[in-house]
Amino acid sequence: MKTPHIARVGAGVLLSAALAVGAADAQDRVKMNLASSYPSTLGVVGENIQRLIENITVLSNGNFQIRFFEPSALVPALEVFDSVSLGAVDMSYTTTGFHVGKFPGLVFFSSVPFGPSVSEYLGWIHFGGGKQIYDREYNKLGVQGFQCGVVVAESSGWFREEVVSLDQLKGLKMRFFGLGARVMERFGVSTQLLAGGDIYPALELGAIDAAEFSFPTLDRKLGFYQISKHNYFPGWHQQASFVELIINLDKFHALPKSYQKMLEVACGEANMWMMAKGDATQGPAIAFHKSEGVEIHKWTDEQIAAFRQAWEEVAEEAAADNLLFSEVYGSYKAFRETYAEWRDLGYLK
Amino acid sequence: MKTPHIARVGAGVLLSAALAVGAADAQDRVKMNLASSYPSTLGVVGENIQRLIENITVLSNGNFQIRFFEPSALVPALEVFDSVSLGAVDMSYTTTGFHVGKFPGLVFFSSVPFGPSVSEYLGWIHFGGGKQIYDREYNKLGVQGFQCGVVVAESSGWFREEVVSLDQLKGLKMRFFGLGARVMERFGVSTQLLAGGDIYPALELGAIDAAEFSFPTLDRKLGFYQISKHNYFPGWHQQASFVELIINLDKFHALPKSYQKMLEVACGEANMWMMAKGDATQGPAIAFHKSEGVEIHKWTDEQIAAFRQAWEEVAEEAAADNLLFSEVYGSYKAFRETYAEWRDLGYLK
């Protein structure tokens, strides 16, 4: 199969390309602790961080070791940001959405109601100005962050009764995440943010009436189908959500450049892996839910339109209230407007 | 901001996590030659491979060096596969689509007419059985491959005259890629596969009448707008296309495990980076084309339906003709059928 063209090139040029000429620079041994907001057993999300840690181990020949701690083993699951900022723990696997109370503008780096596809989202973050703001704000707080995995579209939640009219939402106590919670509040829902493991007991005890958490494979893991029999789609509140790896900024700067790059590249790859795995694996979980007597519902076009309008009001008010929210929302909207023409032109409907 | 929970944990547990305890295993020095099918100057596609090589350099502290050779500097741009298979060059940056004549079934790992989004595509490859077939077939030929970058949706091509009716396609000589070429042939087009750099001169000399190559930012680089003033969308023939890194299998196995992992992880990350950059940057190129007098057209629904029907006929015939094509097409179709329910349920229209 050798082509005549190969023969034209001097064999020396080609064969000098061969392997290994001895061994070079030694690698630093580094150990770090990671306090996770998500349990290692949590399907795709938990697998993603285990896989990332293993990749870093292999990339560094075992010299850069990250020790995983389950949620609340070192610090409470929703309080990891402060601990990393202080340096009390080295790093965490979490989401900007868990710090929304403190940094309302930064929730755009986790998930946005009626938000973009993964591709458009990454386009804005990496090439539309998003990451400059994210880095600037996190660095101010002593933290370096990386988008480090994507939760693809979610379900809109689990309800005990069929939601025929949005009026039924009034007075419900519901676990809800991020900016979507503020949308639900417009319909009279009383929302709470609970970490994954705390949702089932709260539902079981009746402390909450309904809950949204993630997509079917993860919701199945948490067992919501045992208590609530009405599962709603699409997840207008989280069409795509990033999880992140955050590391204390001083400790990040103290790392060798090669290890800094391992975090960056392995997190970038984790986005790709988790997007693919999330999207590929929902079918069997939906089928399982059906087999357990769950009814799968889709919001009507009118209901979706009502949620969308409420979201736009929430966003405008939040932008008027908070300078950072306004800056990030402005950058995000400007990018999405330019993108809309390309999406319409480039993609089959 | 220190939480009381931190105090509960022994300080030793947290602080023992600190940095660097000396230096460990030395790293092997490896140099490899890469014969590219795409020039380094080719916008997003060229940047992607330059960036990947730089990432590998940093990840390995400069010990794993990949030397880039422009198309045809070592071997002709479209003949890289054989050279890597033989070991005459170590690796290449190319696409399965350039070897479609030899391995018709493997074109599914490059691009498929009316094919999936990037997310669904990666879902099939990594979790739907695709990669098992890809690895098995490539390994048989002495090659290890990685999907190593995504070209997002393309344009359907550049024409000198407006295409009001598909009858006008009859008798046209056109540069066209992959399985889409066989669809165009059903409409009487005489197709040729030319490497990027050869298209403009062929158009200018009249050796071809029309050409498709890539998305607007890359088409702009190649200057088609200077000769053809009608640019068609959407790119039904290539909604998403993978470029790949291939490496001689023996040389891959001879690499240290950490370097093997660098190729895998850096290529995974490259998919994410290139998807984001491709999607984020088309707007200005389209605006530029308009400013140069190019008319931007969309195929009508009827024309798209005609292309789709022709594609289905082409695929069924190819599957009847070729066992590997049939195996891959079967795996691909089965995955897409399961995915369709999830897409409908999970995603906003």
XYZ file of C-alpha atoms in Angstrom:
698
model
C 0.000 0.000 0.000
C 3.057 2.265 0.065
C 2.462 5.174 -2.267
C 5.153 6.409 -4.655
C 4.914 9.792 -2.933
C 6.447 8.417 0.222
C 9.496 7.320 -1.669
C 10.015 10.893 -2.828
C 10.741 12.031 0.717
C 14.093 11.112 2.205
C 13.676 8.111 4.484
C 15.698 9.937 7.142
C 13.053 12.616 7.542
C 10.361 10.051 8.100
C 12.168 7.544 10.222
C 13.925 10.015 12.469
C 10.434 10.567 13.816
C 10.602 7.346 15.784
C 10.283 6.830 19.524
C 11.841 7.500 22.877
C 15.316 8.908 23.350
C 15.854 8.486 27.076
C 14.081 10.092 29.984
C 13.823 13.704 31.024
C 12.515 16.089 33.685
C 11.125 14.577 36.847
C 7.567 15.415 37.850
C 6.444 17.056 41.070
C 4.366 15.002 43.500
C 1.206 16.876 44.410
C -1.726 15.738 46.538
C -4.943 17.668 46.787
C -8.274 17.181 48.525
C -11.510 17.659 46.635
C -14.757 18.323 48.535
C -17.602 17.396 46.213
C -21.125 18.813 46.129
C -22.207 15.654 44.300
C -21.858 12.067 45.510
C -19.588 9.724 43.578
C -22.517 7.324 43.150
C -24.671 9.893 41.327
C -24.821 8.363 37.837
C -23.310 10.460 35.058
C -22.430 13.407 37.349
C -20.618 11.225 39.882
C -18.912 9.119 37.222
C -17.668 12.285 35.540
C -15.582 13.406 38.517
C -14.265 9.902 39.257
C -13.209 9.613 35.646
C -11.593 13.057 35.684
C -9.527 12.233 38.766
C -8.405 8.973 37.162
C -7.459 10.823 33.964
C -5.324 13.280 35.940
C -3.645 10.365 37.700
C -2.749 8.692 34.404
C -1.711 11.953 32.704
C 0.724 12.659 35.546
C 2.029 9.106 35.999
C 0.397 9.065 39.393
C 2.244 12.168 40.562
C -0.740 14.530 40.737
C -3.229 12.870 43.049
C -6.660 14.237 43.835
C -8.449 12.705 46.794
C -12.234 12.754 46.483
C -14.404 13.468 49.530
C -18.122 12.784 49.390
C -20.523 15.713 49.982
C -20.329 17.008 53.566
C -17.414 14.743 54.523
C -15.210 17.824 54.777
C -17.671 20.707 54.422
C -21.413 20.892 53.729
C -22.275 20.192 50.093
C -23.561 23.691 49.421
C -20.772 25.527 51.264
C -17.804 24.342 49.257
C -17.149 27.675 47.559
C -16.143 29.472 50.740
C -13.903 26.612 51.801
C -12.033 26.652 48.512
C -11.861 30.437 48.557
C -10.285 30.292 52.050
C -8.013 27.420 51.098
C -9.458 25.159 53.793
C -9.979 22.596 51.069
C -7.952 22.614 47.850
C -10.680 22.087 45.300
C -14.302 21.225 44.742
C -16.657 19.695 42.198
C -19.758 21.824 42.340
C -21.840 24.335 40.378
C -22.103 28.115 40.282
C -25.811 27.611 40.846
C -25.179 26.553 44.439
C -23.722 29.999 45.178
C -26.508 31.945 43.524
C -27.553 33.654 46.762
C -24.102 35.180 47.097
C -23.273 35.861 43.432
C -26.513 36.237 41.492
C -24.802 37.208 38.220
C -22.655 34.097 38.120
C -25.557 31.694 37.780
C -25.261 32.285 34.024
C -22.235 29.964 34.171
C -24.329 27.143 35.517
C -27.725 27.236 33.822
C -30.233 29.762 32.498
C -33.970 29.257 31.936
C -34.720 29.011 28.214
C -30.974 28.968 27.790
C -28.739 27.828 24.956
C -27.707 24.418 23.707
C -24.340 23.134 24.967
C -22.653 24.257 21.771
C -24.030 27.790 21.847
C -23.368 27.986 25.596
C -19.698 27.005 25.193
C -19.502 29.405 22.250
C -20.551 32.283 24.493
C -18.285 31.242 27.381
C -15.127 30.683 25.343
C -15.563 33.075 22.436
C -18.325 35.499 23.408
C -16.836 37.093 26.530
C -18.343 34.806 29.186
C -15.152 33.307 30.519
C -13.434 36.662 30.966
C -16.150 37.681 33.417
C -16.201 34.272 35.122
C -12.422 34.278 35.628
C -12.342 37.891 36.756
C -15.044 37.401 39.395
C -13.805 34.037 40.650
C -10.207 35.226 40.798
C -11.309 38.207 42.897
C -12.661 35.646 45.352
C -9.449 33.637 45.349
C -10.715 30.823 43.139
C -9.866 29.435 39.694
C -12.745 27.654 37.994
C -13.324 25.430 34.972
C -16.562 24.336 33.363
C -16.034 20.643 33.952
C -19.025 18.682 32.751
C -22.445 19.345 31.283
C -25.796 18.114 32.455
C -27.861 17.950 29.265
C -31.568 18.835 29.264
C -33.397 18.038 32.490
C -36.942 17.184 33.382
C -39.051 20.012 34.810
C -39.785 18.016 37.912
C -41.885 15.494 39.750
C -45.401 16.204 40.989
C -47.845 14.121 42.995
C -50.838 15.282 40.944
C -51.148 16.009 37.238
C -50.635 19.741 36.602
C -53.522 20.540 34.284
C -53.406 24.265 34.985
C -50.511 26.407 36.212
C -52.910 27.697 38.896
C -52.288 24.388 40.661
C -48.683 25.463 41.300
C -49.870 28.081 43.786
C -48.868 27.169 47.334
C -46.715 24.170 46.342
C -43.472 23.658 48.243
C -40.907 22.552 45.691
C -37.185 21.889 45.440
C -36.001 24.027 42.537
C -32.588 25.163 41.269
C -31.121 28.477 40.203
C -32.990 31.169 38.329
C -35.777 28.733 37.472
C -36.760 28.890 41.144
C -37.506 32.584 40.808
C -39.682 31.848 37.789
C -41.625 29.228 39.738
C -42.127 31.721 42.556
C -44.060 33.941 40.126
C -46.610 31.133 39.952
C -46.923 30.973 43.716
C -44.482 28.128 44.333
C -42.447 28.255 47.522
C -39.007 27.018 46.449
C -36.057 25.556 48.318
C -32.586 24.555 47.129
C -31.621 21.159 48.545
C -28.588 19.055 47.648
C -29.383 15.846 45.751
C -29.312 13.478 48.700
C -31.669 15.588 50.793
C -34.516 15.697 48.282
C -35.999 12.218 48.634
C -36.383 12.367 52.425
C -37.924 15.841 52.153
C -40.422 14.544 49.600
C -41.142 11.455 51.679
C -41.728 13.436 54.871
C -43.898 15.953 53.042
C -41.518 18.830 53.790
C -41.785 19.502 50.058
C -44.624 18.594 47.669
C -42.648 18.410 44.450
C -39.065 18.457 43.197
C -36.923 18.990 40.158
C -33.387 17.662 40.211
C -31.904 16.471 36.935
C -32.460 14.277 33.900
C -34.148 10.873 33.997
C -31.076 8.702 34.659
C -30.176 10.753 37.754
C -33.752 11.262 38.932
C -34.121 7.485 38.771
C -31.071 7.055 41.038
C -32.698 9.305 43.627
C -35.931 7.301 43.508
C -38.448 10.121 43.009
C -40.660 7.760 40.984
C -41.498 5.938 44.206
C -43.286 8.983 45.594
C -44.314 11.215 42.672
C -45.975 9.783 39.598
C -46.056 12.781 37.235
C -42.846 13.738 35.473
C -42.820 16.879 33.291
C -40.826 17.836 30.164
C -39.109 19.691 28.614
C -36.840 21.182 31.275
C -37.272 24.792 30.149
C -35.404 25.873 33.304
C -32.250 23.865 32.492
C -31.701 22.997 28.852
C -27.990 22.645 29.663
C -26.176 23.041 32.991
C -22.468 23.162 33.724
C -20.836 21.606 36.736
C -17.464 23.084 37.601
C -14.125 22.284 39.128
C -12.925 25.072 41.404
C -9.498 25.302 42.987
C -7.990 27.744 45.438
C -6.257 30.387 43.317
C -2.953 30.440 45.221
C -2.750 26.657 45.103
C -3.542 26.733 41.392
C -0.737 29.215 40.733
C 1.664 27.082 42.774
C 1.053 24.063 40.524
C 3.502 23.215 37.745
C 2.270 24.498 34.364
C 1.744 20.934 33.163
C -0.649 20.197 36.039
C -2.538 23.450 35.469
C -2.954 22.362 31.865
C -4.135 18.894 32.964
C -6.992 20.488 34.909
C -7.933 22.703 31.967
C -7.748 20.007 29.295
C -9.290 17.210 31.370
C -12.206 19.480 32.299
C -12.679 20.459 28.647
C -12.784 16.783 27.731
C -15.178 16.103 30.599
C -17.682 18.492 29.009
C -17.584 16.428 25.838
C -17.822 13.080 27.640
C -20.644 14.083 29.932
C -22.656 15.710 27.146
C -22.408 12.508 25.123
C -23.182 10.194 28.014
C -26.045 12.327 29.306
C -27.685 12.486 25.916
C -27.124 8.819 25.084
C -28.567 7.252 28.185
C -31.979 8.792 28.947
C -34.139 6.374 26.965
C -33.899 3.380 29.334
C -34.501 5.564 32.402
C -37.686 6.987 30.875
C -38.830 3.466 30.007
C -38.085 2.379 33.583
C -40.109 5.250 35.007
C -43.036 4.318 32.797
C -42.813 0.713 33.958
C -43.127 1.994 37.536
C -46.388 3.730 36.702
C -44.989 7.217 36.144
C -46.887 9.351 33.642
C -44.626 11.329 31.316
C -46.097 14.737 30.469
C -45.131 17.609 28.221
C -46.028 21.175 29.138
C -48.395 22.692 26.584
C -47.171 25.478 24.283
C -49.210 27.974 26.328
C -47.648 26.825 29.599
C -44.160 27.079 28.098
C -44.979 30.587 26.860
C -46.113 31.567 30.358
C -42.885 30.253 31.917
C -40.865 32.088 29.273
C -42.590 35.390 29.893
C -42.114 35.047 33.640
C -38.415 34.297 33.069
C -37.960 37.431 30.989
C -39.521 39.526 33.740
C -37.342 37.882 36.392
C -34.217 38.505 34.315
C -35.001 42.164 33.621
C -35.705 42.809 37.301
C -32.555 41.014 38.424
C -30.522 43.011 35.898
C -31.984 46.261 37.250
C -31.098 45.146 40.800
C -27.553 43.904 40.368
C -24.662 45.319 38.357
C -22.889 42.012 37.748
C -26.119 40.299 36.723
C -26.711 43.142 34.300
C -23.200 42.855 32.828
C -23.381 39.092 32.367
C -26.951 39.143 31.049
C -25.975 41.838 28.535
C -23.024 39.810 27.250
C -25.132 36.650 27.082
C -28.019 38.304 25.233
C -25.754 40.025 22.710
C -24.093 36.715 21.859
C -27.398 34.891 21.521
C -28.760 37.505 19.123
C -25.824 37.072 16.735
C -25.993 33.309 17.091
C -29.689 33.146 16.222
C -29.076 33.999 12.539
C -26.409 31.330 12.221
C -28.574 28.682 13.917
C -31.421 29.473 11.564
C -29.174 29.356 8.505
C -26.882 26.454 9.381
C -29.104 23.865 11.005
C -31.874 21.604 9.782
C -35.049 22.058 11.788
C -16.337 33.330 55.885
C -14.995 30.168 57.513
C -17.901 27.904 58.338
C -18.164 26.103 61.678
C -18.199 22.828 59.753
C -14.593 23.232 58.733
C -13.534 23.460 62.347
C -15.145 20.088 63.012
C -12.642 18.361 60.754
C -9.121 17.896 62.081
C -6.890 20.551 60.570
C -4.385 17.836 59.708
C -6.762 16.197 57.250
C -7.263 19.434 55.402
C -3.777 20.851 55.504
C -1.949 17.665 54.676
C -3.471 18.210 51.280
C -0.921 20.898 50.519
C 1.580 20.997 47.710
C 4.623 19.326 46.299
C 6.673 16.758 48.165
C 9.702 16.471 45.925
C 9.995 15.190 42.392
C 9.259 11.760 40.980
C 9.444 9.617 37.850
C 11.235 11.038 34.861
C 9.341 11.344 31.589
C 10.272 9.744 28.285
C 11.302 12.007 25.441
C 9.256 11.219 22.347
C 9.237 12.973 18.973
C 6.676 12.232 16.306
C 5.907 13.576 12.849
C 2.364 14.509 11.906
C 1.366 14.717 8.228
C -1.737 16.886 8.058
C -4.533 16.783 5.501
C -5.420 20.353 6.497
C -3.144 23.393 6.390
C -2.206 25.076 9.656
C -3.577 28.357 8.288
C -7.086 26.959 7.742
C -9.061 28.937 10.325
C -10.713 26.876 13.059
C -9.579 23.511 11.626
C -5.932 24.565 11.369
C -5.949 26.313 14.733
C -7.369 23.198 16.339
C -4.376 21.026 15.491
C -1.825 23.720 16.367
C -3.532 24.146 19.714
C -3.643 20.386 20.306
C 0.092 20.007 19.646
C 0.815 22.886 22.023
C -1.406 21.301 24.694
C 0.486 18.003 24.408
C 3.767 19.890 24.716
C 2.658 21.615 27.922
C 1.039 18.477 29.385
C 4.303 16.578 28.929
C 6.673 19.374 30.024
C 7.956 19.475 26.476
C 8.890 15.808 26.481
C 6.293 14.599 23.958
C 6.848 16.648 20.828
C 4.718 16.435 17.726
C 6.121 18.057 14.608
C 3.473 19.342 12.209
C 3.925 18.973 8.445
C 1.680 20.901 6.082
C -0.461 18.909 3.602
C 1.685 17.118 1.015
C 4.972 18.097 2.651
C 5.527 14.426 3.545
C 2.733 12.647 1.686
C -0.212 13.852 -0.421
C -3.022 15.325 1.685
C -5.519 12.604 0.802
C -3.092 9.685 1.136
C -2.151 10.057 4.776
C -4.040 6.986 5.965
C -1.813 4.498 4.124
C 1.327 6.259 5.317
C 0.251 6.064 8.947
C -0.900 2.476 8.495
C 2.547 1.575 7.118
C 4.354 3.599 9.749
C 6.042 5.807 7.148
C 4.704 8.752 9.106
C 3.791 8.516 12.781
C 0.469 10.304 12.802
C -1.933 12.421 10.831
C -4.682 15.011 11.255
C -7.290 14.062 8.709
C -10.842 12.720 8.328
C -12.340 9.306 7.663
C -14.173 10.959 4.787
C -10.941 11.209 2.812
C -10.672 7.415 2.803
C -14.255 6.796 1.780
C -13.282 5.091 -1.473
C -11.356 2.444 0.448
C -13.585 2.060 3.529
C -17.126 3.109 2.638
C -18.596 2.069 6.005
C -16.224 4.245 7.983
C -17.501 7.501 6.574
C -20.093 7.393 9.376
C -17.254 8.504 11.674
C -16.726 11.646 9.672
C -20.098 12.958 8.531
C -23.472 11.652 7.397
C -26.088 13.475 5.310
C -29.051 14.486 7.471
C -26.919 13.308 10.363
C -27.050 14.015 14.074
C -26.080 17.017 16.154
C -22.617 16.887 17.758
C -24.107 15.721 21.032
C -26.139 12.893 19.528
C -23.201 11.952 17.280
C -20.790 11.669 20.231
C -23.498 9.797 22.119
C -23.618 7.159 19.397
C -19.822 6.938 19.037
C -19.002 6.682 22.744
C -22.103 5.016 24.170
C -24.031 3.560 21.230
C -21.473 1.133 19.818
C -19.838 3.379 17.208
C -16.350 3.512 18.667
C -16.097 -0.260 19.057
C -16.497 -0.637 15.304
C -14.209 2.306 14.531
C -11.442 0.952 16.775
C -11.836 -2.601 15.521
C -11.592 -1.606 11.841
C -8.786 0.933 12.293
C -6.789 -1.439 14.494
C -7.068 -4.129 11.798
C -5.372 -1.643 9.480
C -2.632 -0.855 11.981
C -4.008 2.500 13.081
C -5.345 3.995 16.321
C -7.755 6.887 15.798
C -9.439 9.569 17.866
C -12.253 11.926 16.942
C -10.255 15.099 17.402
C -12.341 18.110 16.483
C -15.772 18.861 15.088
C -16.702 20.979 12.127
C -20.160 22.282 13.005
C -22.837 22.723 10.331
C -21.540 23.627 6.889
C -22.907 25.487 3.933
C -24.243 23.382 1.060
C -21.903 25.041 -1.360
C -21.148 27.836 -3.773
C -22.783 28.184 -7.178
C -22.256 30.666 -9.992
C -25.975 30.897 -10.739
C -28.966 30.860 -8.436
C -30.345 27.292 -8.160
C -34.067 27.864 -8.611
C -34.763 24.252 -9.552
C -32.799 21.109 -8.728
C -32.923 20.342 -12.469
C -30.188 22.954 -12.826
C -27.806 20.643 -10.965
C -27.737 18.261 -13.922
C -24.356 18.239 -15.621
C -22.637 20.451 -13.012
C -19.075 19.544 -12.064
C -18.799 20.087 -8.332
C -16.361 19.474 -5.491
C -18.330 17.501 -2.907
C -17.398 15.468 0.188
C -18.320 12.034 1.497
C -21.714 10.447 1.149
C -23.269 13.769 0.195
C -21.427 13.430 -3.112
C -23.401 10.293 -3.909
C -26.614 12.152 -3.161
C -25.631 14.973 -5.511
C -24.849 12.419 -8.223
C -28.520 11.359 -8.137
C -29.322 14.848 -9.366
C -26.891 14.559 -12.243
C -23.929 16.304 -10.597
C -20.484 15.044 -11.493
C -18.589 15.173 -8.181
C -14.913 15.276 -7.266
C -13.173 15.194 -3.906
C -10.429 17.822 -3.770
C -8.368 18.871 -0.742
C -9.103 22.400 0.510
C -6.223 24.157 -1.212
C -7.017 22.695 -4.627
C -10.606 23.926 -4.800
C -10.130 27.610 -5.603
C -7.821 27.049 -8.573
C -10.183 24.386 -9.932
C -13.090 26.821 -9.646
C -11.075 29.635 -11.192
C -9.935 27.539 -14.147
C -13.437 26.184 -14.698
C -12.367 22.586 -13.998
C -15.342 22.599 -11.616
C -18.489 24.740 -11.728
C -19.379 24.706 -8.044
C -17.956 23.628 -4.704
C -18.857 22.834 -1.145
C -16.106 22.862 1.439
C -16.989 23.939 4.964
C -18.685 26.597 7.065
C -18.547 30.317 6.310
C -15.376 31.195 8.260
C -13.381 28.540 6.386
C -15.040 29.117 3.021
C -14.104 32.763 3.414
C -10.435 31.816 3.944
C -10.462 29.909 0.660
C -11.952 32.888 -1.195
C -14.865 31.194 -2.971
C -16.885 34.415 -2.713
C -14.589 35.946 -5.329
C -15.810 33.516 -7.975
C -19.241 32.220 -6.917
C -21.916 34.564 -5.669
C -24.626 32.134 -4.475
C -24.090 30.394 -1.126
C -26.641 27.784 0.001
C -27.831 26.669 3.458
C -28.431 24.570 5.497
C -25.651 22.037 4.954
C -27.929 18.991 4.934
C -24.927 16.907 3.822
C -22.766 17.822 6.846
C -24.620 18.962 9.946
C -21.567 17.916 11.964
C -18.247 16.453 10.787
C -15.406 14.985 12.791
C -11.757 15.443 11.996
C -9.505 12.792 13.487
C -6.031 12.181 14.797
C -4.654 8.855 13.617
C -1.447 7.250 14.800
C 0.375 4.124 13.753
C -0.880 1.373 16.068
C 2.530 -0.078 16.976
C 3.874 3.380 17.738
C 0.800 4.108 19.827
C 1.293 0.957 21.870
C 4.966 1.819 22.375
C 4.049 5.163 23.982
C 4.004 5.513 27.771
C 0.463 5.215 29.144
C 0.509 8.893 30.149
C 1.195 9.972 26.551
C -1.517 7.676 25.200
C -3.891 9.351 27.633
C -2.710 12.808 26.537
C -3.750 12.030 22.958
C -7.127 10.707 24.096
C -7.918 13.537 26.502
C -6.526 16.364 24.375
C -8.547 15.108 21.385
C -11.682 14.888 23.524
C -11.133 18.467 24.625
C -10.477 19.503 21.029
C -13.992 18.363 20.101
C -15.401 20.702 22.719
C -13.175 23.629 21.757
C -13.760 23.342 18.033
C -17.514 22.901 18.409
C -17.665 26.083 20.478
C -15.387 28.089 18.207
C -17.065 26.893 15.022
C -20.499 27.784 16.289
C -19.461 31.113 17.793
C -17.718 32.630 14.799
C -19.908 32.247 11.702
C -21.837 35.519 11.965
C -19.036 37.880 10.864
C -18.063 35.611 7.951
C -21.634 35.588 6.647
C -21.768 39.385 6.974
C -18.460 39.624 5.088
C -19.765 37.426 2.283
C -22.862 39.617 1.969
C -20.673 42.719 1.809
C -18.858 41.114 -1.139
C -22.116 40.731 -3.041
C -22.789 37.097 -2.172
C -26.455 36.114 -2.007
C -27.275 33.848 0.938
C -29.949 31.291 0.044
C -31.857 28.601 1.913
C -33.003 25.463 0.138
C -36.806 25.222 0.113
C -38.543 22.554 2.196
C -39.285 20.639 -1.009
C -35.651 20.702 -2.103
C -34.531 19.501 1.333
C -37.098 16.681 1.161
C -35.765 15.655 -2.264
C -32.172 15.556 -0.958
C -33.322 13.550 2.065
C -35.118 10.962 -0.040
C -32.127 10.596 -2.332
C -29.880 10.129 0.718
C -32.071 7.357 2.081
C -31.900 5.550 -1.250
C -28.118 5.955 -1.410
C -27.743 4.610 2.130
C -29.974 1.581 1.563
C -28.116 0.687 -1.627
C -24.713 1.131 -0.020
C -25.815 -1.062 2.900
C -26.927 -3.773 0.467
C -23.544 -3.527 -1.293
C -21.154 -3.524 1.630
C -21.182 -5.539 4.842
C -19.313 -2.992 6.963
C -21.512 -0.147 5.726
C -24.525 -2.252 6.624
C -23.194 -2.967 10.132
C -22.345 0.662 10.868
C -25.557 2.024 9.357
C -27.573 -0.452 11.433
C -25.871 0.603 14.663
C -26.260 4.282 13.791
C -29.945 3.993 12.875
C -30.811 1.978 15.990
C -29.208 4.618 18.213
C -30.954 7.480 16.432
C -34.354 5.849 16.841
C -33.956 5.598 20.625
C -32.539 9.094 20.780
C -35.455 10.628 18.882
C -37.877 10.149 21.805
C -35.478 11.780 24.244
C -34.796 14.728 21.920
C -38.511 15.304 21.518
C -39.128 15.077 25.255
C -36.088 16.870 26.626
C -35.504 19.803 24.313
C -37.361 23.019 23.606
C -38.163 23.380 19.927
